[in-house]
Amino acid sequence: MVTEWSLVCDRSVLVSLIQSLYILGTAIGGVVTFFSLKIISPKMLIMVGTALQVSAGIAGALQPILEVHCLLKLLIGLGTCLMFTAANQIIVDISTGWRKTVFSVSFEFFWSIGVITLGWLDAAADSWSTLHLTFSIPSIVFILMWSIFPESPRWLIAHGRFENADNLLKFVANYNGRDLPEDFTTKKPLIASPGSTCQKLPKFRVFCLQIMWIGTVVHYYGALYNIRNVGGPTLPIRTSFAGAAEIIGTVLGIFLLLKSNHKFGTLSLLLLIGGTSCATSFAIPPNASGSTSGWTMLGLAIVGRISVACSLAVMTNGSLELLPGDRRPTVGLAMVTVARLLLMTAPFLSTLAFYGESITLTFHGCLASIAAFGAFGIFITTEWRGLQELFNKKVFNPQEEPKRASEEDIVVCTYFNYQCEEFITSISA
């Protein structure tokens, strides 16, 4: 690609521009998905995203014009975001309890597998267009599998398609060996009264979550762009280390989400360790050739990658619960979109390695450290208060059993319509 379009010297910045346009596509895709789900089902949205990703990907590999390729990169990012966001929505809607957490976080494992194979595919491809086709064509399998994808029962209920929701839930119950009454049916949702108002937004908590999102997202994806600059072994081995580190971090994230009552307190410590590890890369003494990159820098980068992978798992599945229920969709979308827009700077930050191989990694370490302070702020305002109440025995009695939700009265809340409006359906089983 660099050779074909002469992306060298004063034109080398166009390489970063192409990467940033893809990121911009994912940011736009998040917003488009949010509003599209109000009228288009998640299952259909997966197909739209897949068709867009495949067609733009194939066209991007075959056409010879740089400007057209830039536009297609944006469309690829848009289609990809539609795919994984809608798919994750279905997983959240059809699972519950610890399974919902595990299944949602497991999305990251497949990203990590892609990172592991990235370098090896790059080494095996004979040209950039072949590599581009290798990334794009396999998604066609999702179109072939469309008939076996489940629909979101919450989306069906929210849009008044109760018969379809009933049939789907009965099929699921039968598949899982659960018995439903013969007269089972979903009741008509209750729409919040027009006079209801949104709950007050905890501004400090939102601020802490926002800097956590920015530090986590920019480091997580930006460090991958920077993997070429850390040195050490060949690129395929480096990407394999990066993917393996992500898997370790994601597993830690699952553990914190399921087992820890102070996940943000623990996460703040992990982010501080990871951030410090990356930031200290500037102190690596140069070798005989004057280079500071190598195995030592790769090791420091891997420690940081483990911590931010853990942070991404926790943020994706454990941050919105800290916000008022009626504000979660819009505020969550805003925070993620801001982080993705700032992520557009990551490809340009990687070019700073020209002035010093450790500059970009040091900057990423500072981002992780800032995210650590955000996590500590959440810990102080939520989890530490819980510790104080625990020690003071104000809300905890070890002899009392915590009340558990009855399985006979399952409440399903969806956010597929206007802000501050919930559709609540009680399903008796």
CSV table of C-alpha atoms in Angstrom, one decimal:
chain,number,residue,atom,x,y,z
A,1,MET,CA,0.0,0.0,0.0
A,2,VAL,CA,2.8,2.4,0.9
A,3,THR,CA,4.6,1.6,-2.4
A,4,GLU,CA,1.5,1.8,-4.6
A,5,TRP,CA,0.4,5.2,-3.3
A,6,SER,CA,3.9,6.5,-2.4
A,7,LEU,CA,2.9,7.0,1.3
A,8,VAL,CA,6.4,8.1,2.3
A,9,CYS,CA,8.1,11.4,3.4
A,10,ASP,CA,5.5,14.1,3.6
A,11,ARG,CA,2.7,11.7,2.5
A,12,SER,CA,3.4,9.2,5.3
A,13,VAL,CA,0.8,10.9,7.5
A,14,LEU,CA,-1.8,9.5,5.1
A,15,VAL,CA,-1.2,6.0,6.6
A,16,SER,CA,-2.3,7.3,10.0
A,17,LEU,CA,-5.2,9.1,8.3
A,18,ILE,CA,-6.5,5.9,6.8
A,19,GLN,CA,-6.4,4.2,10.2
A,20,SER,CA,-8.1,7.1,11.8
A,21,LEU,CA,-11.0,7.0,9.3
A,22,TYR,CA,-11.6,3.4,10.2
A,23,ILE,CA,-11.8,4.4,13.9
A,24,LEU,CA,-14.2,7.3,12.9
A,25,GLY,CA,-16.4,4.7,11.2
A,26,THR,CA,-16.7,2.7,14.4
A,27,ALA,CA,-17.5,5.8,16.4
A,28,ILE,CA,-20.3,6.7,13.9
A,29,GLY,CA,-21.4,3.1,13.9
A,30,GLY,CA,-22.0,3.2,17.6
A,31,VAL,CA,-24.4,6.2,17.3
A,32,VAL,CA,-26.1,4.7,14.2
A,33,THR,CA,-26.6,1.4,16.0
A,34,PHE,CA,-28.1,3.2,19.0
A,35,PHE,CA,-30.8,4.9,17.0
A,36,SER,CA,-31.3,2.2,14.4
A,37,LEU,CA,-32.3,-0.3,17.2
A,38,LYS,CA,-35.4,1.8,17.7
A,39,ILE,CA,-36.8,0.7,14.4
A,40,ILE,CA,-34.5,-2.2,13.1
A,41,SER,CA,-34.1,-5.5,15.0
A,42,PRO,CA,-30.6,-6.5,16.1
A,43,LYS,CA,-30.7,-9.6,13.9
A,44,MET,CA,-31.4,-7.5,10.8
A,45,LEU,CA,-28.8,-4.9,11.8
A,46,ILE,CA,-26.2,-7.7,11.9
A,47,MET,CA,-27.0,-8.5,8.3
A,48,VAL,CA,-26.8,-4.8,7.3
A,49,GLY,CA,-23.4,-4.4,9.0
A,50,THR,CA,-22.1,-7.7,7.5
A,51,ALA,CA,-23.2,-6.7,3.9
A,52,LEU,CA,-21.6,-3.3,4.4
A,53,GLN,CA,-18.3,-4.7,5.8
A,54,VAL,CA,-17.9,-7.4,3.1
A,55,SER,CA,-18.8,-5.2,0.2
A,56,ALA,CA,-16.7,-2.2,1.3
A,57,GLY,CA,-13.8,-4.6,2.3
A,58,ILE,CA,-13.7,-6.3,-1.1
A,59,ALA,CA,-14.0,-3.0,-3.0
A,60,GLY,CA,-11.3,-1.5,-0.8
A,61,ALA,CA,-8.9,-4.3,-1.7
A,62,LEU,CA,-9.5,-4.0,-5.5
A,63,GLN,CA,-9.9,-0.3,-6.4
A,64,PRO,CA,-6.7,1.7,-7.2
A,65,ILE,CA,-7.7,5.2,-5.9
A,66,LEU,CA,-6.5,6.3,-2.4
A,67,GLU,CA,-9.4,8.7,-1.8
A,68,VAL,CA,-11.9,6.0,-2.5
A,69,HIS,CA,-10.0,3.6,-0.2
A,70,CYS,CA,-10.2,6.1,2.6
A,71,LEU,CA,-14.0,6.4,2.3
A,72,LEU,CA,-14.3,2.6,2.1
A,73,LYS,CA,-12.2,2.3,5.3
A,74,LEU,CA,-14.8,4.5,7.1
A,75,LEU,CA,-17.6,2.3,5.8
A,76,ILE,CA,-15.8,-0.9,6.9
A,77,GLY,CA,-15.5,0.5,10.4
A,78,LEU,CA,-19.2,1.5,10.4
A,79,GLY,CA,-20.3,-2.0,9.2
A,80,THR,CA,-18.1,-3.7,11.7
A,81,CYS,CA,-19.5,-1.7,14.6
A,82,LEU,CA,-23.0,-2.4,13.5
A,83,MET,CA,-22.2,-6.2,13.5
A,84,PHE,CA,-20.6,-6.6,16.9
A,85,THR,CA,-22.8,-4.1,18.7
A,86,ALA,CA,-26.1,-5.6,17.5
A,87,ALA,CA,-24.8,-9.1,18.1
A,88,ASN,CA,-23.8,-8.2,21.7
A,89,GLN,CA,-27.3,-6.7,22.2
A,90,ILE,CA,-28.8,-10.1,21.4
A,91,ILE,CA,-26.5,-11.9,23.8
A,92,VAL,CA,-27.4,-9.5,26.6
A,93,ASP,CA,-31.1,-9.9,25.8
A,94,ILE,CA,-31.3,-13.7,25.8
A,95,SER,CA,-29.0,-14.4,28.7
A,96,THR,CA,-29.2,-13.7,32.4
A,97,GLY,CA,-27.1,-13.8,35.6
A,98,TRP,CA,-23.5,-14.8,35.4
A,99,ARG,CA,-24.0,-16.2,31.9
A,100,LYS,CA,-24.8,-12.7,30.6
A,101,THR,CA,-21.5,-11.4,32.0
A,102,VAL,CA,-19.4,-14.3,30.7
A,103,PHE,CA,-21.0,-14.3,27.2
A,104,SER,CA,-20.7,-10.5,26.9
A,105,VAL,CA,-17.0,-10.4,28.0
A,106,SER,CA,-16.2,-13.4,25.8
A,107,PHE,CA,-16.6,-11.1,22.8
A,108,GLU,CA,-13.1,-9.9,23.6
A,109,PHE,CA,-11.6,-13.4,23.3
A,110,PHE,CA,-12.4,-13.4,19.6
A,111,TRP,CA,-10.8,-10.0,19.2
A,112,SER,CA,-7.7,-11.4,20.9
A,113,ILE,CA,-7.6,-14.4,18.6
A,114,GLY,CA,-7.7,-12.0,15.7
A,115,VAL,CA,-4.8,-10.1,17.2
A,116,ILE,CA,-2.8,-13.3,17.6
A,117,THR,CA,-3.4,-14.2,13.9
A,118,LEU,CA,-2.9,-10.7,12.6
A,119,GLY,CA,0.9,-10.8,12.3
A,120,TRP,CA,0.9,-14.3,10.8
A,121,LEU,CA,-1.6,-13.4,8.2
A,122,ASP,CA,0.4,-10.3,7.4
A,123,ALA,CA,3.6,-12.4,6.9
A,124,ALA,CA,1.8,-14.9,4.7
A,125,ALA,CA,0.0,-12.4,2.4
A,126,ASP,CA,1.8,-11.5,-0.8
A,127,SER,CA,0.3,-8.1,-1.0
A,128,TRP,CA,-1.8,-5.6,1.0
A,129,SER,CA,-4.8,-6.3,-1.2
A,130,THR,CA,-4.6,-10.0,-0.5
A,131,LEU,CA,-4.5,-9.3,3.2
A,132,HIS,CA,-7.5,-7.0,2.8
A,133,LEU,CA,-9.5,-9.7,1.1
A,134,THR,CA,-8.4,-12.2,3.8
A,135,PHE,CA,-10.0,-10.0,6.4
A,136,SER,CA,-13.1,-9.2,4.5
A,137,ILE,CA,-14.4,-12.3,2.7
A,138,PRO,CA,-14.8,-14.6,5.8
A,139,SER,CA,-17.6,-12.4,7.1
A,140,ILE,CA,-19.8,-13.8,4.3
A,141,VAL,CA,-20.4,-16.8,6.6
A,142,PHE,CA,-22.6,-14.6,8.9
A,143,ILE,CA,-24.9,-14.0,6.0
A,144,LEU,CA,-25.2,-17.8,5.4
A,145,MET,CA,-25.9,-18.3,9.1
A,146,TRP,CA,-28.5,-15.6,9.3
A,147,SER,CA,-31.4,-18.1,9.5
A,148,ILE,CA,-30.1,-19.6,12.8
A,149,PHE,CA,-29.4,-16.3,14.5
A,150,PRO,CA,-32.0,-15.7,17.3
A,151,GLU,CA,-34.0,-12.5,17.5
A,152,SER,CA,-34.0,-10.3,20.6
A,153,PRO,CA,-37.2,-11.0,22.6
A,154,ARG,CA,-36.9,-7.7,24.3
A,155,TRP,CA,-36.9,-5.9,21.0
A,156,LEU,CA,-39.9,-7.8,19.9
A,157,ILE,CA,-41.8,-7.0,23.1
A,158,ALA,CA,-40.8,-3.3,22.9
A,159,HIS,CA,-42.2,-3.1,19.4
A,160,GLY,CA,-45.5,-4.9,20.1
A,161,ARG,CA,-44.7,-8.1,18.4
A,162,PHE,CA,-45.9,-10.2,21.3
A,163,GLU,CA,-46.8,-13.3,19.3
A,164,ASN,CA,-43.3,-13.5,17.9
A,165,ALA,CA,-41.8,-13.0,21.3
A,166,ASP,CA,-44.1,-15.7,22.8
A,167,ASN,CA,-43.0,-18.2,20.1
A,168,LEU,CA,-39.4,-17.4,20.6
A,169,LEU,CA,-39.5,-17.7,24.4
A,170,LYS,CA,-41.5,-21.0,24.1
A,171,PHE,CA,-38.9,-22.4,21.8
A,172,VAL,CA,-36.1,-21.4,24.2
A,173,ALA,CA,-37.9,-22.9,27.1
A,174,ASN,CA,-38.5,-26.2,25.3
A,175,TYR,CA,-34.9,-26.3,24.1
A,176,ASN,CA,-33.6,-25.8,27.6
A,177,GLY,CA,-36.1,-28.3,29.1
A,178,ARG,CA,-38.1,-25.7,30.9
A,179,ASP,CA,-41.9,-26.0,31.3
A,180,LEU,CA,-44.1,-23.0,30.5
A,181,PRO,CA,-47.9,-22.8,31.2
A,182,GLU,CA,-50.1,-23.6,28.1
A,183,ASP,CA,-51.6,-20.1,28.4
A,184,PHE,CA,-48.2,-18.4,28.6
A,185,THR,CA,-48.1,-15.0,27.0
A,186,THR,CA,-46.2,-11.8,27.3
A,187,LYS,CA,-48.2,-8.9,28.7
A,188,LYS,CA,-48.5,-5.6,27.0
A,189,PRO,CA,-45.6,-3.3,28.2
A,190,LEU,CA,-46.3,-0.4,30.4
A,191,ILE,CA,-44.9,2.9,29.1
A,192,ALA,CA,-43.6,5.4,31.7
A,193,SER,CA,-46.0,8.3,32.3
A,194,PRO,CA,-45.2,11.5,30.4
A,195,GLY,CA,-44.7,13.4,33.6
A,196,SER,CA,-41.9,11.2,34.8
A,197,THR,CA,-38.5,12.9,35.1
A,198,CYS,CA,-35.0,11.7,34.6
A,199,GLN,CA,-32.9,11.0,37.7
A,200,LYS,CA,-30.1,13.3,38.8
A,201,LEU,CA,-26.8,12.4,37.2
A,202,PRO,CA,-23.8,11.8,39.5
A,203,LYS,CA,-21.4,14.2,37.8
A,204,PHE,CA,-18.2,13.1,39.6
A,205,ARG,CA,-18.9,9.5,38.9
A,206,VAL,CA,-19.5,10.2,35.2
A,207,PHE,CA,-16.3,12.1,35.1
A,208,CYS,CA,-14.4,9.2,36.6
A,209,LEU,CA,-16.0,6.8,34.2
A,210,GLN,CA,-15.3,9.0,31.2
A,211,ILE,CA,-11.5,9.2,31.9
A,212,MET,CA,-11.5,5.5,32.5
A,213,TRP,CA,-13.1,5.0,29.1
A,214,ILE,CA,-10.7,7.3,27.4
A,215,GLY,CA,-7.6,5.8,29.0
A,216,THR,CA,-8.7,2.3,28.5
A,217,VAL,CA,-9.9,2.6,24.8
A,218,VAL,CA,-7.0,4.7,23.6
A,219,HIS,CA,-4.4,2.5,25.3
A,220,TYR,CA,-6.1,-0.8,24.3
A,221,TYR,CA,-6.3,-0.1,20.6
A,222,GLY,CA,-3.6,2.5,20.3
A,223,ALA,CA,-1.0,0.2,21.8
A,224,LEU,CA,-1.8,-2.3,19.0
A,225,TYR,CA,-1.0,0.3,16.4
A,226,ASN,CA,2.3,0.8,18.2
A,227,ILE,CA,3.2,-2.9,18.3
A,228,ARG,CA,5.6,-2.3,15.4
A,229,ASN,CA,7.7,0.1,17.5
A,230,VAL,CA,8.3,-2.0,20.7
A,231,GLY,CA,10.9,-4.2,19.1
A,232,GLY,CA,12.0,-7.6,20.3
A,233,PRO,CA,11.0,-10.7,18.2
A,234,THR,CA,9.3,-10.7,14.7
A,235,LEU,CA,5.9,-9.0,14.2
A,236,PRO,CA,3.9,-12.2,14.3
A,237,ILE,CA,5.4,-13.2,17.6
A,238,ARG,CA,4.8,-9.7,19.0
A,239,THR,CA,1.1,-9.8,18.0
A,240,SER,CA,0.8,-13.3,19.5
A,241,PHE,CA,2.2,-12.0,22.8
A,242,ALA,CA,-0.3,-9.0,22.6
A,243,GLY,CA,-3.3,-11.3,22.0
A,244,ALA,CA,-2.2,-13.7,24.8
A,245,ALA,CA,-1.9,-10.7,27.2
A,246,GLU,CA,-5.5,-9.6,26.2
A,247,ILE,CA,-6.8,-13.1,27.0
A,248,ILE,CA,-5.1,-13.0,30.4
A,249,GLY,CA,-6.5,-9.6,31.1
A,250,THR,CA,-10.0,-10.5,30.0
A,251,VAL,CA,-10.0,-13.6,32.3
A,252,LEU,CA,-9.0,-11.3,35.2
A,253,GLY,CA,-11.9,-9.0,34.2
A,254,ILE,CA,-14.4,-11.9,34.3
A,255,PHE,CA,-13.1,-12.8,37.8
A,256,LEU,CA,-13.5,-9.3,39.1
A,257,LEU,CA,-17.0,-9.0,37.6
A,258,LEU,CA,-18.2,-12.3,39.1
A,259,LYS,CA,-16.2,-12.7,42.3
A,260,SER,CA,-15.0,-9.3,43.6
A,261,ASN,CA,-17.1,-6.9,45.6
A,262,HIS,CA,-14.5,-4.2,45.0
A,263,LYS,CA,-13.7,-4.6,41.4
A,264,PHE,CA,-12.9,-0.9,40.7
A,265,GLY,CA,-10.6,-0.8,43.7
A,266,THR,CA,-8.7,-3.8,42.4
A,267,LEU,CA,-8.8,-2.5,38.9
A,268,SER,CA,-7.3,0.8,39.9
A,269,LEU,CA,-4.3,-1.0,41.3
A,270,LEU,CA,-3.9,-3.1,38.1
A,271,LEU,CA,-4.1,-0.1,35.9
A,272,LEU,CA,-1.6,1.8,38.0
A,273,ILE,CA,0.8,-1.2,37.7
A,274,GLY,CA,0.3,-1.4,34.0
A,275,GLY,CA,0.5,2.3,33.4
A,276,THR,CA,3.7,2.6,35.5
A,277,SER,CA,5.2,-0.3,33.6
A,278,CYS,CA,4.6,1.4,30.2
A,279,ALA,CA,5.6,4.8,31.4
A,280,THR,CA,9.0,3.6,32.7
A,281,SER,CA,9.9,2.5,29.1
A,282,PHE,CA,11.6,5.8,28.7
A,283,ALA,CA,14.3,4.7,31.2
A,284,ILE,CA,15.4,1.7,29.2
A,285,PRO,CA,19.1,2.2,28.4
A,286,PRO,CA,20.0,2.2,24.7
A,287,ASN,CA,21.9,-0.7,23.2
A,288,ALA,CA,25.1,-0.4,21.1
A,289,SER,CA,23.1,0.8,18.1
A,290,GLY,CA,21.3,3.5,20.2
A,291,SER,CA,17.9,1.7,20.1
A,292,THR,CA,15.8,1.2,23.3
A,293,SER,CA,13.3,-1.2,21.7
A,294,GLY,CA,13.6,-4.9,22.3
A,295,TRP,CA,12.4,-7.6,24.6
A,296,THR,CA,12.4,-5.3,27.7
A,297,MET,CA,10.1,-2.8,26.0
A,298,LEU,CA,7.9,-5.6,24.8
A,299,GLY,CA,7.6,-7.0,28.3
A,300,LEU,CA,6.6,-3.6,29.7
A,301,ALA,CA,4.0,-3.2,27.0
A,302,ILE,CA,2.6,-6.6,27.7
A,303,VAL,CA,2.1,-5.8,31.4
A,304,GLY,CA,0.2,-2.6,30.4
A,305,ARG,CA,-1.9,-4.6,27.9
A,306,ILE,CA,-3.0,-7.1,30.5
A,307,SER,CA,-4.2,-4.3,32.8
A,308,VAL,CA,-6.2,-2.4,30.1
A,309,ALA,CA,-7.7,-5.6,28.7
A,310,CYS,CA,-9.0,-6.3,32.3
A,311,SER,CA,-10.3,-2.7,32.4
A,312,LEU,CA,-12.1,-3.0,29.1
A,313,ALA,CA,-13.9,-6.1,30.3
A,314,VAL,CA,-15.0,-4.4,33.5
A,315,MET,CA,-15.9,-1.1,31.8
A,316,THR,CA,-18.0,-2.9,29.1
A,317,ASN,CA,-20.0,-5.0,31.6
A,318,GLY,CA,-19.8,-3.2,34.9
A,319,SER,CA,-19.8,0.5,34.4
A,320,LEU,CA,-23.4,1.3,33.4
A,321,GLU,CA,-24.7,-0.1,36.6
A,322,LEU,CA,-23.2,2.9,38.4
A,323,LEU,CA,-25.5,5.3,36.5
A,324,PRO,CA,-29.3,6.0,37.0
A,325,GLY,CA,-31.4,3.5,35.0
A,326,ASP,CA,-33.0,6.1,32.9
A,327,ARG,CA,-29.7,7.7,31.9
A,328,ARG,CA,-27.7,4.6,31.1
A,329,PRO,CA,-28.3,4.3,27.4
A,330,THR,CA,-27.6,7.9,26.4
A,331,VAL,CA,-24.8,8.6,28.9
A,332,GLY,CA,-23.1,5.3,28.1
A,333,LEU,CA,-23.3,6.0,24.4
A,334,ALA,CA,-21.8,9.5,24.9
A,335,MET,CA,-18.9,8.2,27.0
A,336,VAL,CA,-18.0,5.5,24.5
A,337,THR,CA,-18.3,7.8,21.5
A,338,VAL,CA,-16.0,10.4,23.1
A,339,ALA,CA,-13.4,7.7,23.8
A,340,ARG,CA,-13.6,6.5,20.2
A,341,LEU,CA,-13.3,10.0,18.8
A,342,LEU,CA,-10.1,10.5,20.9
A,343,LEU,CA,-8.9,7.1,19.7
A,344,MET,CA,-8.6,8.7,16.3
A,345,THR,CA,-5.4,10.3,17.6
A,346,ALA,CA,-3.7,6.9,18.3
A,347,PRO,CA,-2.4,6.3,14.8
A,348,PHE,CA,-0.7,9.7,14.8
A,349,LEU,CA,0.7,9.1,18.3
A,350,SER,CA,2.4,6.0,17.0
A,351,THR,CA,4.4,8.1,14.5
A,352,LEU,CA,6.1,9.9,17.5
A,353,ALA,CA,8.2,6.8,17.8
A,354,PHE,CA,10.3,8.4,15.0
A,355,TYR,CA,11.6,10.9,17.6
A,356,GLY,CA,12.0,8.3,20.3
A,357,GLU,CA,11.0,4.7,20.4
A,358,SER,CA,9.5,4.8,23.9
A,359,ILE,CA,7.6,8.1,23.5
A,360,THR,CA,4.3,6.5,22.4
A,361,LEU,CA,4.4,3.7,24.9
A,362,THR,CA,5.2,6.2,27.7
A,363,PHE,CA,2.2,8.3,26.7
A,364,HIS,CA,0.0,5.1,26.8
A,365,GLY,CA,1.3,4.4,30.2
A,366,CYS,CA,0.2,7.9,31.4
A,367,LEU,CA,-3.3,7.2,29.9
A,368,ALA,CA,-3.5,3.9,31.9
A,369,SER,CA,-2.4,5.8,35.1
A,370,ILE,CA,-5.1,8.4,34.5
A,371,ALA,CA,-7.7,5.6,34.1
A,372,ALA,CA,-6.4,4.2,37.4
A,373,PHE,CA,-7.2,7.4,39.2
A,374,GLY,CA,-10.7,7.3,37.6
A,375,ALA,CA,-11.2,3.7,38.9
A,376,PHE,CA,-10.0,4.9,42.4
A,377,GLY,CA,-12.5,7.7,42.3
A,378,ILE,CA,-15.3,5.1,41.6
A,379,PHE,CA,-13.9,2.9,44.4
A,380,ILE,CA,-14.0,5.8,46.9
A,381,THR,CA,-17.5,6.9,46.0
A,382,THR,CA,-19.2,3.5,45.8
A,383,GLU,CA,-17.2,0.5,47.0
A,384,TRP,CA,-15.4,2.2,49.9
A,385,ARG,CA,-18.7,3.5,51.2
A,386,GLY,CA,-19.9,0.0,51.1
A,387,LEU,CA,-16.9,-1.1,53.2
A,388,GLN,CA,-17.6,1.6,55.8
A,389,GLU,CA,-21.2,0.4,56.1
A,390,LEU,CA,-20.0,-3.1,56.3
A,391,PHE,CA,-17.7,-2.3,59.2
A,392,ASN,CA,-20.3,-0.2,60.9
A,393,LYS,CA,-22.9,-3.0,60.5
A,394,LYS,CA,-25.4,-0.6,59.2
A,395,VAL,CA,-26.7,-2.6,56.2
A,396,PHE,CA,-25.2,-6.0,56.8
A,397,ASN,CA,-26.3,-8.8,59.1
A,398,PRO,CA,-24.6,-12.1,58.5
A,399,GLN,CA,-27.6,-14.0,59.8
A,400,GLU,CA,-29.9,-12.5,57.3
A,401,GLU,CA,-30.2,-14.1,53.9
A,402,PRO,CA,-30.2,-11.6,51.0
A,403,LYS,CA,-33.5,-11.5,49.2
A,404,ARG,CA,-33.4,-13.0,45.7
A,405,ALA,CA,-35.6,-12.2,42.8
A,406,SER,CA,-38.4,-14.7,42.3
A,407,GLU,CA,-38.1,-16.7,39.1
A,408,GLU,CA,-41.9,-16.5,38.9
A,409,ASP,CA,-41.8,-12.7,38.4
A,410,ILE,CA,-39.1,-11.8,35.9
A,411,VAL,CA,-39.0,-8.2,34.9
A,412,VAL,CA,-37.6,-7.3,31.5
A,413,CYS,CA,-36.6,-3.7,30.9
A,414,THR,CA,-35.6,-2.5,27.4
A,415,TYR,CA,-34.2,0.8,26.1
A,416,PHE,CA,-35.2,0.6,22.5
A,417,ASN,CA,-37.3,3.8,22.6
A,418,TYR,CA,-37.1,7.3,23.7
A,419,GLN,CA,-34.8,8.6,26.4
A,420,CYS,CA,-36.1,8.1,30.0
A,421,GLU,CA,-38.8,5.7,28.7
A,422,GLU,CA,-38.8,2.1,29.8
A,423,PHE,CA,-40.8,-0.8,28.5
A,424,ILE,CA,-41.5,-3.2,31.4
A,425,THR,CA,-42.9,-6.6,30.8
A,426,SER,CA,-43.7,-9.2,33.5
A,427,ILE,CA,-43.4,-12.7,32.3
A,428,SER,CA,-44.9,-15.4,34.5
A,429,ALA,CA,-43.3,-18.7,34.2
